[in-house]
Amino acid sequence: MTALLLVPLVLPFLAPTLARRTLDRLVPATALWVLTASALALAGACVAALGALVLTGLLKLPAFAALGELVHPLRTPSDYLVLPAAVTATGVLTVSVWTLARSAFLQARAFRSARAQADRRPAAGDLCVVDSPHPDAYALPGRPHRIVVTTAMLRSLGPAEREALFAHERAHNRAGHHYFLAAAELAAHCHPALRGARDTIRLAAERAADEAAATAIGDRRLIATAIARAALAGHASPATRPGFAPAATTGPVPQRVTALLQPSKGHSRATHWTGFLLVVCTVLSVAAGTVGAVDFHHEVEVAQGEEGP
């Protein structure tokens, strides 16, 4: 049981590399779904495994075994491994809960501030212009969705580039990319290796918005130019927007510009299969965690005297 519960804790270390390969080999919008679902599944399996390890360690203690109405403390074949693993899992879960709660509080405060600022300004459709010396533009979720852009950013772009930037941000709001970014942030607090996957998910959201904006405008070079100029203008500006509010200037902009300017390349069947290795890793992690949890439940039933050893 213990060995199986360790699998969901180890496999996420493969996620950052596999996530980058998946994004390189799939359409950005499809990759965004695959990456986010995989990150959430890996995070869920990790938390379930940590929880099972904590409970295993607690139920080995007579006091907690009595609270759980066990006839005898939980018996496992690897006591020297279980107790240290349970102590470590308790510490990891405690830190994860603390960092997640702190991040949620800060993000909620930033969102309320951004939303209040946007609501105080007159809007032209979904566009809200904020008077600020710092160039910035981002898609703000909520009801209604807003595209927030500062006066400094407007001055940095030409008319056509502004429309290209607005098309990018509208693509974010239309596709609900803030949900994907929030899910990636949640997963990143469940396992440290998933922070790399979170960065790739952010890039996938930007690439998906780039492609949607290029389709809407009909000029890939214009989108690339607008993104590059907006990124250069806002490079030294402090970002006050919420982390789940997508913006055209985030992520590795040179990589995004290159993807917009170069023609799409076909991939061989073997290359496509490489892109699905992340899915295989996720399935193995969830399967191992499920089997380990079922085995843990069986051991608890034995200790309760409901089933013979």
Short mmCIF file of N, CA, C and O in Angstrom, two decimals, residues 146-280:
data_model
loop_
_atom_site.label_atom_id
_atom_site.label_comp_id
_atom_site.label_asym_id
_atom_site.label_seq_id
_atom_site.Cartn_x
_atom_site.Cartn_y
_atom_site.Cartn_z
N ARG A 146 -14.45 42.44 -18.61
CA ARG A 146 -13.87 43.72 -19.01
C ARG A 146 -12.49 43.49 -19.64
O ARG A 146 -11.79 42.54 -19.31
N ILE A 147 -12.12 44.39 -20.55
CA ILE A 147 -10.74 44.48 -21.03
C ILE A 147 -10.21 45.78 -20.43
O ILE A 147 -10.66 46.86 -20.77
N VAL A 148 -9.28 45.64 -19.51
CA VAL A 148 -8.72 46.80 -18.82
C VAL A 148 -7.42 47.18 -19.52
O VAL A 148 -6.53 46.34 -19.69
N VAL A 149 -7.30 48.43 -19.92
CA VAL A 149 -6.09 48.92 -20.58
C VAL A 149 -5.76 50.30 -20.01
O VAL A 149 -6.67 51.09 -19.73
N THR A 150 -4.49 50.55 -19.78
CA THR A 150 -4.08 51.84 -19.24
C THR A 150 -3.82 52.83 -20.37
O THR A 150 -3.56 52.44 -21.52
N THR A 151 -3.87 54.12 -20.03
CA THR A 151 -3.62 55.16 -21.02
C THR A 151 -2.18 55.07 -21.56
O THR A 151 -1.93 55.36 -22.73
N ALA A 152 -1.26 54.66 -20.69
CA ALA A 152 0.13 54.52 -21.14
C ALA A 152 0.27 53.43 -22.19
O ALA A 152 1.05 53.59 -23.15
N MET A 153 -0.48 52.34 -22.04
CA MET A 153 -0.44 51.28 -23.05
C MET A 153 -1.04 51.75 -24.36
O MET A 153 -0.52 51.45 -25.45
N LEU A 154 -2.12 52.49 -24.30
CA LEU A 154 -2.75 53.01 -25.52
C LEU A 154 -1.79 53.92 -26.27
O LEU A 154 -1.75 53.91 -27.51
N ARG A 155 -1.03 54.73 -25.54
CA ARG A 155 -0.08 55.62 -26.20
C ARG A 155 1.10 54.87 -26.82
O ARG A 155 1.75 55.38 -27.73
N SER A 156 1.33 53.65 -26.35
CA SER A 156 2.48 52.87 -26.84
C SER A 156 2.18 52.14 -28.14
O SER A 156 3.11 51.67 -28.81
N LEU A 157 0.90 52.04 -28.51
CA LEU A 157 0.51 51.26 -29.68
C LEU A 157 -0.20 52.13 -30.71
O LEU A 157 -0.83 53.14 -30.37
N GLY A 158 -0.09 51.68 -31.97
CA GLY A 158 -0.83 52.33 -33.03
C GLY A 158 -2.27 51.82 -33.06
O GLY A 158 -2.61 50.85 -32.37
N PRO A 159 -3.15 52.46 -33.83
CA PRO A 159 -4.56 52.06 -33.88
C PRO A 159 -4.76 50.58 -34.22
O PRO A 159 -5.55 49.88 -33.57
N ALA A 160 -4.07 50.08 -35.25
CA ALA A 160 -4.23 48.69 -35.64
C ALA A 160 -3.71 47.75 -34.56
O ALA A 160 -4.30 46.70 -34.29
N GLU A 161 -2.62 48.14 -33.92
CA GLU A 161 -2.05 47.30 -32.86
C GLU A 161 -2.97 47.27 -31.64
O GLU A 161 -3.07 46.24 -30.95
N ARG A 162 -3.63 48.38 -31.38
CA ARG A 162 -4.60 48.38 -30.28
C ARG A 162 -5.72 47.38 -30.53
O ARG A 162 -6.10 46.62 -29.64
N GLU A 163 -6.26 47.39 -31.73
CA GLU A 163 -7.33 46.46 -32.05
C GLU A 163 -6.85 45.01 -31.95
O GLU A 163 -7.59 44.13 -31.52
N ALA A 164 -5.61 44.77 -32.35
CA ALA A 164 -5.05 43.42 -32.23
C ALA A 164 -4.92 43.02 -30.77
O ALA A 164 -5.24 41.88 -30.39
N LEU A 165 -4.48 43.95 -29.93
CA LEU A 165 -4.36 43.67 -28.49
C LEU A 165 -5.73 43.40 -27.88
O LEU A 165 -5.90 42.47 -27.07
N PHE A 166 -6.73 44.20 -28.25
CA PHE A 166 -8.08 44.00 -27.72
C PHE A 166 -8.63 42.64 -28.17
O PHE A 166 -9.33 41.97 -27.39
N ALA A 167 -8.35 42.24 -29.40
CA ALA A 167 -8.81 40.93 -29.88
C ALA A 167 -8.20 39.80 -29.06
O ALA A 167 -8.86 38.81 -28.77
N HIS A 168 -6.94 39.97 -28.69
CA HIS A 168 -6.27 38.96 -27.85
C HIS A 168 -6.97 38.86 -26.49
O HIS A 168 -7.26 37.76 -26.02
N GLU A 169 -7.21 39.99 -25.86
CA GLU A 169 -7.83 39.97 -24.53
C GLU A 169 -9.27 39.48 -24.59
O GLU A 169 -9.74 38.79 -23.69
N ARG A 170 -9.99 39.82 -25.66
CA ARG A 170 -11.36 39.30 -25.82
C ARG A 170 -11.36 37.79 -25.96
O ARG A 170 -12.27 37.11 -25.48
N ALA A 171 -10.34 37.27 -26.64
CA ALA A 171 -10.22 35.81 -26.78
C ALA A 171 -10.06 35.16 -25.41
O ALA A 171 -10.61 34.08 -25.15
N HIS A 172 -9.31 35.79 -24.52
CA HIS A 172 -9.17 35.27 -23.15
C HIS A 172 -10.53 35.20 -22.45
O HIS A 172 -10.89 34.18 -21.85
N ASN A 173 -11.26 36.30 -22.49
CA ASN A 173 -12.56 36.35 -21.81
C ASN A 173 -13.55 35.38 -22.43
O ASN A 173 -14.33 34.72 -21.73
N ARG A 174 -13.55 35.31 -23.75
CA ARG A 174 -14.51 34.45 -24.44
C ARG A 174 -14.26 32.97 -24.11
O ARG A 174 -15.21 32.20 -23.97
N ALA A 175 -13.01 32.57 -23.99
CA ALA A 175 -12.68 31.18 -23.71
C ALA A 175 -12.62 30.86 -22.22
O ALA A 175 -12.42 29.69 -21.85
N GLY A 176 -12.78 31.86 -21.37
CA GLY A 176 -12.75 31.61 -19.92
C GLY A 176 -11.39 31.15 -19.44
O GLY A 176 -11.29 30.27 -18.57
N HIS A 177 -10.33 31.75 -19.95
CA HIS A 177 -8.98 31.31 -19.59
C HIS A 177 -8.65 31.54 -18.12
O HIS A 177 -7.74 30.90 -17.60
N HIS A 178 -9.38 32.44 -17.47
CA HIS A 178 -9.10 32.66 -16.04
C HIS A 178 -9.39 31.41 -15.22
O HIS A 178 -8.76 31.19 -14.18
N TYR A 179 -10.34 30.59 -15.67
CA TYR A 179 -10.59 29.33 -14.95
C TYR A 179 -9.40 28.40 -15.05
O TYR A 179 -9.02 27.72 -14.08
N PHE A 180 -8.78 28.32 -16.22
CA PHE A 180 -7.61 27.46 -16.41
C PHE A 180 -6.45 27.96 -15.56
O PHE A 180 -5.73 27.15 -14.95
N LEU A 181 -6.25 29.26 -15.51
CA LEU A 181 -5.15 29.81 -14.73
C LEU A 181 -5.38 29.59 -13.23
O LEU A 181 -4.43 29.30 -12.49
N ALA A 182 -6.62 29.71 -12.79
CA ALA A 182 -6.91 29.46 -11.38
C ALA A 182 -6.69 27.99 -11.03
O ALA A 182 -6.16 27.67 -9.95
N ALA A 183 -7.09 27.09 -11.94
CA ALA A 183 -6.87 25.66 -11.70
C ALA A 183 -5.38 25.34 -11.66
O ALA A 183 -4.93 24.53 -10.83
N ALA A 184 -4.61 25.97 -12.54
CA ALA A 184 -3.16 25.74 -12.55
C ALA A 184 -2.53 26.23 -11.25
O ALA A 184 -1.62 25.59 -10.71
N GLU A 185 -3.00 27.36 -10.75
CA GLU A 185 -2.49 27.89 -9.49
C GLU A 185 -2.82 26.95 -8.34
O GLU A 185 -1.99 26.70 -7.45
N LEU A 186 -4.02 26.41 -8.34
CA LEU A 186 -4.42 25.45 -7.31
C LEU A 186 -3.53 24.21 -7.35
O LEU A 186 -3.03 23.75 -6.31
N ALA A 187 -3.30 23.68 -8.54
CA ALA A 187 -2.46 22.47 -8.66
C ALA A 187 -1.04 22.74 -8.20
O ALA A 187 -0.40 21.88 -7.59
N ALA A 188 -0.54 23.95 -8.47
CA ALA A 188 0.84 24.27 -8.12
C ALA A 188 1.07 24.27 -6.61
O ALA A 188 2.20 24.06 -6.16
N HIS A 189 0.02 24.49 -5.84
CA HIS A 189 0.15 24.48 -4.39
C HIS A 189 0.03 23.07 -3.81
O HIS A 189 0.28 22.88 -2.62
N CYS A 190 -0.32 22.11 -4.64
CA CYS A 190 -0.46 20.73 -4.16
C CYS A 190 0.83 19.93 -4.32
O CYS A 190 1.03 18.94 -3.62
N HIS A 191 1.67 20.33 -5.26
CA HIS A 191 2.94 19.63 -5.48
C HIS A 191 3.92 20.64 -6.10
O HIS A 191 3.58 21.30 -7.08
N PRO A 192 5.14 20.75 -5.54
CA PRO A 192 6.07 21.77 -6.06
C PRO A 192 6.44 21.58 -7.52
O PRO A 192 6.70 22.57 -8.23
N ALA A 193 6.46 20.33 -8.00
CA ALA A 193 6.82 20.08 -9.40
C ALA A 193 5.78 20.63 -10.36
O ALA A 193 6.09 20.91 -11.52
N LEU A 194 4.54 20.81 -9.89
CA LEU A 194 3.48 21.30 -10.76
C LEU A 194 3.56 22.81 -10.99
O LEU A 194 2.78 23.35 -11.77
N ARG A 195 4.52 23.46 -10.34
CA ARG A 195 4.71 24.89 -10.62
C ARG A 195 5.22 25.08 -12.05
O ARG A 195 4.86 26.05 -12.72
N GLY A 196 6.07 24.16 -12.49
CA GLY A 196 6.53 24.23 -13.87
C GLY A 196 5.40 23.99 -14.86
O GLY A 196 5.32 24.65 -15.90
N ALA A 197 4.49 23.06 -14.51
CA ALA A 197 3.32 22.83 -15.36
C ALA A 197 2.41 24.05 -15.36
O ALA A 197 1.79 24.36 -16.38
N ARG A 198 2.34 24.75 -14.23
CA ARG A 198 1.53 25.98 -14.18
C ARG A 198 2.04 27.02 -15.17
O ARG A 198 1.23 27.66 -15.87
N ASP A 199 3.34 27.18 -15.26
CA ASP A 199 3.90 28.13 -16.21
C ASP A 199 3.58 27.75 -17.65
O ASP A 199 3.29 28.61 -18.50
N THR A 200 3.60 26.44 -17.94
CA THR A 200 3.27 25.99 -19.29
C THR A 200 1.79 26.19 -19.59
O THR A 200 1.41 26.51 -20.72
N ILE A 201 0.94 26.02 -18.59
CA ILE A 201 -0.49 26.27 -18.77
C ILE A 201 -0.73 27.74 -19.07
O ILE A 201 -1.55 28.10 -19.93
N ARG A 202 -0.02 28.62 -18.39
CA ARG A 202 -0.14 30.05 -18.68
C ARG A 202 0.28 30.35 -20.11
O ARG A 202 -0.38 31.13 -20.81
N LEU A 203 1.37 29.72 -20.54
CA LEU A 203 1.82 29.92 -21.91
C LEU A 203 0.79 29.37 -22.90
O LEU A 203 0.53 29.99 -23.94
N ALA A 204 0.20 28.22 -22.58
CA ALA A 204 -0.82 27.64 -23.47
C ALA A 204 -2.02 28.57 -23.60
O ALA A 204 -2.59 28.72 -24.69
N ALA A 205 -2.42 29.21 -22.49
CA ALA A 205 -3.54 30.15 -22.54
C ALA A 205 -3.21 31.34 -23.44
O ALA A 205 -4.05 31.80 -24.23
N GLU A 206 -1.98 31.84 -23.33
CA GLU A 206 -1.58 32.96 -24.18
C GLU A 206 -1.49 32.54 -25.65
O GLU A 206 -1.91 33.28 -26.54
N ARG A 207 -0.95 31.36 -25.90
CA ARG A 207 -0.85 30.87 -27.28
C ARG A 207 -2.24 30.66 -27.88
O ARG A 207 -2.48 30.98 -29.05
N ALA A 208 -3.17 30.15 -27.08
CA ALA A 208 -4.53 29.95 -27.57
C ALA A 208 -5.18 31.29 -27.90
O ALA A 208 -5.87 31.43 -28.93
N ALA A 209 -4.96 32.30 -27.05
CA ALA A 209 -5.52 33.63 -27.32
C ALA A 209 -4.84 34.27 -28.54
O ALA A 209 -5.49 34.96 -29.32
N ASP A 210 -3.54 34.02 -28.69
CA ASP A 210 -2.83 34.52 -29.88
C ASP A 210 -3.46 33.98 -31.16
O ASP A 210 -3.73 34.74 -32.11
N GLU A 211 -3.70 32.68 -31.17
CA GLU A 211 -4.25 32.05 -32.37
C GLU A 211 -5.68 32.52 -32.63
O GLU A 211 -6.07 32.76 -33.77
N ALA A 212 -6.47 32.66 -31.57
CA ALA A 212 -7.85 33.13 -31.73
C ALA A 212 -7.87 34.57 -32.25
O ALA A 212 -8.68 34.93 -33.11
N ALA A 213 -6.97 35.41 -31.73
CA ALA A 213 -6.90 36.80 -32.18
C ALA A 213 -6.43 36.87 -33.63
O ALA A 213 -6.94 37.68 -34.42
N ALA A 214 -5.47 36.02 -33.99
CA ALA A 214 -5.00 35.99 -35.38
C ALA A 214 -6.11 35.59 -36.34
O ALA A 214 -6.22 36.13 -37.45
N THR A 215 -6.96 34.67 -35.92
CA THR A 215 -8.09 34.26 -36.75
C THR A 215 -9.11 35.39 -36.88
O THR A 215 -9.65 35.65 -37.96
N ALA A 216 -9.35 36.09 -35.76
CA ALA A 216 -10.34 37.18 -35.78
C ALA A 216 -9.86 38.37 -36.60
O ALA A 216 -10.63 38.97 -37.35
N ILE A 217 -8.59 38.72 -36.48
CA ILE A 217 -8.04 39.88 -37.19
C ILE A 217 -7.66 39.52 -38.62
O ILE A 217 -7.78 40.33 -39.54
N GLY A 218 -7.20 38.29 -38.80
CA GLY A 218 -6.79 37.85 -40.13
C GLY A 218 -5.38 38.28 -40.50
O GLY A 218 -5.01 38.25 -41.68
N ASP A 219 -4.58 38.65 -39.51
CA ASP A 219 -3.21 39.10 -39.79
C ASP A 219 -2.31 38.65 -38.64
O ASP A 219 -2.25 39.29 -37.58
N ARG A 220 -1.61 37.55 -38.83
CA ARG A 220 -0.76 36.99 -37.77
C ARG A 220 0.41 37.93 -37.45
O ARG A 220 0.81 38.06 -36.28
N ARG A 221 0.96 38.57 -38.47
CA ARG A 221 2.09 39.48 -38.24
C ARG A 221 1.66 40.67 -37.38
O ARG A 221 2.43 41.14 -36.53
N LEU A 222 0.45 41.17 -37.60
CA LEU A 222 -0.03 42.30 -36.80
C LEU A 222 -0.18 41.89 -35.34
O LEU A 222 0.19 42.65 -34.43
N ILE A 223 -0.72 40.70 -35.09
CA ILE A 223 -0.85 40.22 -33.71
C ILE A 223 0.51 40.09 -33.07
O ILE A 223 0.73 40.50 -31.92
N ALA A 224 1.47 39.53 -33.80
CA ALA A 224 2.83 39.37 -33.27
C ALA A 224 3.46 40.72 -32.94
O ALA A 224 4.09 40.89 -31.89
N THR A 225 3.27 41.69 -33.83
CA THR A 225 3.84 43.02 -33.61
C THR A 225 3.20 43.69 -32.40
O THR A 225 3.90 44.30 -31.56
N ALA A 226 1.89 43.58 -32.28
CA ALA A 226 1.19 44.20 -31.16
C ALA A 226 1.63 43.59 -29.83
O ALA A 226 1.86 44.32 -28.84
N ILE A 227 1.77 42.27 -29.79
CA ILE A 227 2.19 41.60 -28.56
C ILE A 227 3.61 42.01 -28.19
O ILE A 227 3.92 42.30 -27.02
N ALA A 228 4.49 42.05 -29.18
CA ALA A 228 5.88 42.40 -28.92
C ALA A 228 5.99 43.84 -28.41
O ALA A 228 6.71 44.12 -27.43
N ARG A 229 5.29 44.77 -29.05
CA ARG A 229 5.37 46.17 -28.63
C ARG A 229 4.73 46.38 -27.26
O ARG A 229 5.24 47.16 -26.44
N ALA A 230 3.63 45.67 -26.99
CA ALA A 230 2.99 45.79 -25.69
C ALA A 230 3.89 45.23 -24.59
O ALA A 230 3.98 45.78 -23.49
N ALA A 231 4.57 44.12 -24.88
CA ALA A 231 5.47 43.52 -23.90
C ALA A 231 6.66 44.43 -23.62
O ALA A 231 7.08 44.58 -22.46
N LEU A 232 7.21 45.04 -24.66
CA LEU A 232 8.33 45.97 -24.47
C LEU A 232 7.89 47.19 -23.66
O LEU A 232 8.62 47.67 -22.79
N ALA A 233 6.69 47.68 -23.93
CA ALA A 233 6.21 48.86 -23.22
C ALA A 233 5.96 48.57 -21.75
O ALA A 233 6.26 49.39 -20.87
N GLY A 234 5.42 47.39 -21.46
CA GLY A 234 5.07 47.06 -20.08
C GLY A 234 6.12 46.28 -19.34
O GLY A 234 5.86 45.79 -18.24
N HIS A 235 7.33 46.14 -19.92
CA HIS A 235 8.36 45.30 -19.32
C HIS A 235 8.74 45.75 -17.92
O HIS A 235 8.90 44.95 -17.02
N ALA A 236 8.90 47.05 -17.73
CA ALA A 236 9.36 47.57 -16.45
C ALA A 236 8.22 48.03 -15.55
O ALA A 236 8.46 48.61 -14.49
N SER A 237 6.99 47.78 -15.95
CA SER A 237 5.84 48.25 -15.17
C SER A 237 5.44 47.22 -14.13
O SER A 237 5.42 46.02 -14.42
N PRO A 238 5.11 47.64 -12.92
CA PRO A 238 4.65 46.69 -11.91
C PRO A 238 3.27 46.16 -12.26
O PRO A 238 2.38 46.91 -12.67
N ALA A 239 3.08 44.85 -12.10
CA ALA A 239 1.79 44.22 -12.41
C ALA A 239 0.93 44.19 -11.15
O ALA A 239 1.30 43.58 -10.16
N THR A 240 -0.20 44.89 -11.20
CA THR A 240 -1.10 44.93 -10.04
C THR A 240 -2.35 44.09 -10.28
O THR A 240 -3.22 44.05 -9.42
N ARG A 241 -2.45 43.44 -11.40
CA ARG A 241 -3.64 42.65 -11.72
C ARG A 241 -3.59 41.31 -10.97
O ARG A 241 -2.53 40.85 -10.56
N PRO A 242 -4.75 40.65 -10.82
CA PRO A 242 -4.77 39.31 -10.22
C PRO A 242 -4.00 38.31 -11.07
O PRO A 242 -3.91 38.44 -12.30
N GLY A 243 -3.43 37.30 -10.43
CA GLY A 243 -2.64 36.32 -11.16
C GLY A 243 -3.44 35.51 -12.16
O GLY A 243 -2.89 35.01 -13.14
N PHE A 244 -4.77 35.37 -11.92
CA PHE A 244 -5.59 34.59 -12.84
C PHE A 244 -6.21 35.45 -13.94
O PHE A 244 -7.02 34.97 -14.72
N ALA A 245 -5.85 36.73 -13.97
CA ALA A 245 -6.33 37.62 -15.04
C ALA A 245 -5.30 37.59 -16.17
O ALA A 245 -4.21 38.14 -16.02
N PRO A 246 -5.59 36.92 -17.28
CA PRO A 246 -4.59 36.77 -18.35
C PRO A 246 -4.30 38.10 -19.03
O PRO A 246 -5.16 38.98 -19.15
N ALA A 247 -3.05 38.23 -19.49
CA ALA A 247 -2.62 39.45 -20.17
C ALA A 247 -1.71 39.08 -21.32
O ALA A 247 -0.94 38.12 -21.25
N ALA A 248 -1.77 39.87 -22.37
CA ALA A 248 -1.00 39.58 -23.58
C ALA A 248 0.50 39.70 -23.37
O ALA A 248 1.28 39.16 -24.14
N THR A 249 0.91 40.42 -22.33
CA THR A 249 2.34 40.66 -22.13
C THR A 249 3.01 39.62 -21.24
O THR A 249 4.19 39.74 -20.94
N THR A 250 2.28 38.60 -20.80
CA THR A 250 2.85 37.59 -19.92
C THR A 250 3.42 36.43 -20.72
O THR A 250 3.10 36.24 -21.90
N GLY A 251 4.24 35.64 -20.04
CA GLY A 251 4.81 34.46 -20.69
C GLY A 251 6.02 34.80 -21.53
O GLY A 251 6.40 35.97 -21.67
N PRO A 252 6.66 33.80 -22.11
CA PRO A 252 7.82 34.03 -22.99
C PRO A 252 7.38 34.63 -24.33
O PRO A 252 7.07 33.91 -25.28
N VAL A 253 7.34 35.96 -24.39
CA VAL A 253 6.83 36.65 -25.57
C VAL A 253 7.61 36.31 -26.84
O VAL A 253 6.99 36.11 -27.90
N PRO A 254 8.95 36.23 -26.81
CA PRO A 254 9.66 35.87 -28.06
C PRO A 254 9.21 34.52 -28.62
O PRO A 254 9.08 34.38 -29.85
N GLN A 255 8.94 33.55 -27.75
CA GLN A 255 8.48 32.25 -28.22
C GLN A 255 7.11 32.36 -28.86
O GLN A 255 6.82 31.73 -29.89
N ARG A 256 6.25 33.19 -28.29
CA ARG A 256 4.90 33.36 -28.84
C ARG A 256 4.95 34.08 -30.18
O ARG A 256 4.22 33.73 -31.12
N VAL A 257 5.81 35.10 -30.28
CA VAL A 257 5.94 35.84 -31.53
C VAL A 257 6.46 34.93 -32.64
O VAL A 257 5.98 34.96 -33.78
N THR A 258 7.44 34.11 -32.29
CA THR A 258 8.00 33.17 -33.27
C THR A 258 6.93 32.20 -33.76
O THR A 258 6.84 31.90 -34.96
N ALA A 259 6.10 31.72 -32.85
CA ALA A 259 5.04 30.79 -33.24
C ALA A 259 4.03 31.44 -34.17
O ALA A 259 3.48 30.79 -35.06
N LEU A 260 3.78 32.74 -33.97
CA LEU A 260 2.84 33.44 -34.84
C LEU A 260 3.42 33.71 -36.23
O LEU A 260 2.69 33.70 -37.22
N LEU A 261 4.72 33.93 -36.30
CA LEU A 261 5.33 34.30 -37.56
C LEU A 261 5.73 33.12 -38.43
O LEU A 261 5.79 33.23 -39.65
N GLN A 262 6.02 31.99 -37.79
CA GLN A 262 6.45 30.84 -38.59
C GLN A 262 5.24 30.01 -38.99
O GLN A 262 4.26 29.93 -38.25
N PRO A 263 5.27 29.38 -40.17
CA PRO A 263 4.15 28.53 -40.60
C PRO A 263 4.05 27.30 -39.73
O PRO A 263 5.06 26.83 -39.17
N SER A 264 2.83 26.80 -39.56
CA SER A 264 2.63 25.60 -38.75
C SER A 264 3.31 24.41 -39.41
O SER A 264 3.30 24.26 -40.63
N LYS A 265 3.91 23.57 -38.58
CA LYS A 265 4.63 22.40 -39.08
C LYS A 265 3.85 21.13 -38.77
O LYS A 265 3.24 21.01 -37.72
N GLY A 266 3.89 20.23 -39.70
CA GLY A 266 3.26 18.94 -39.46
C GLY A 266 4.13 18.09 -38.54
O GLY A 266 5.33 18.28 -38.43
N HIS A 267 3.50 17.14 -37.89
CA HIS A 267 4.22 16.26 -36.98
C HIS A 267 3.96 14.81 -37.37
O HIS A 267 2.87 14.46 -37.82
N SER A 268 4.97 14.00 -37.16
CA SER A 268 4.82 12.58 -37.44
C SER A 268 3.96 11.92 -36.37
O SER A 268 3.69 12.50 -35.31
N ARG A 269 3.56 10.69 -36.65
CA ARG A 269 2.74 9.96 -35.68
C ARG A 269 3.50 9.77 -34.37
O ARG A 269 2.93 9.89 -33.28
N ALA A 270 4.80 9.45 -34.47
CA ALA A 270 5.59 9.26 -33.26
C ALA A 270 5.67 10.54 -32.44
O ALA A 270 5.63 10.52 -31.21
N THR A 271 5.76 11.68 -33.11
CA THR A 271 5.81 12.96 -32.41
C THR A 271 4.50 13.24 -31.69
O THR A 271 4.49 13.74 -30.57
N HIS A 272 3.39 12.91 -32.33
CA HIS A 272 2.09 13.11 -31.67
C HIS A 272 1.98 12.23 -30.43
O HIS A 272 1.44 12.65 -29.40
N TRP A 273 2.45 10.99 -30.52
CA TRP A 273 2.39 10.11 -29.36
C TRP A 273 3.22 10.67 -28.21
O TRP A 273 2.86 10.54 -27.04
N THR A 274 4.36 11.32 -28.54
CA THR A 274 5.18 11.92 -27.51
C THR A 274 4.39 12.97 -26.73
O THR A 274 4.55 13.13 -25.52
N GLY A 275 3.52 13.67 -27.42
CA GLY A 275 2.72 14.69 -26.76
C GLY A 275 1.72 14.15 -25.77
O GLY A 275 1.24 14.87 -24.90
N PHE A 276 1.39 12.86 -25.87
CA PHE A 276 0.40 12.28 -24.97
C PHE A 276 1.04 11.54 -23.80
O PHE A 276 0.34 10.87 -23.04
N LEU A 277 2.37 11.64 -23.65
CA LEU A 277 3.02 10.99 -22.52
C LEU A 277 2.53 11.56 -21.18
O LEU A 277 2.50 10.87 -20.17
N LEU A 278 2.19 12.85 -21.18
CA LEU A 278 1.67 13.46 -19.96
C LEU A 278 0.37 12.80 -19.53
O LEU A 278 0.13 12.58 -18.34
N VAL A 279 -0.47 12.47 -20.50
CA VAL A 279 -1.74 11.80 -20.19
C VAL A 279 -1.46 10.42 -19.58
O VAL A 279 -2.10 10.01 -18.60
N VAL A 280 -0.49 9.70 -20.14
CA VAL A 280 -0.13 8.38 -19.62
C VAL A 280 0.38 8.50 -18.20
O VAL A 280 0.00 7.73 -17.31
#
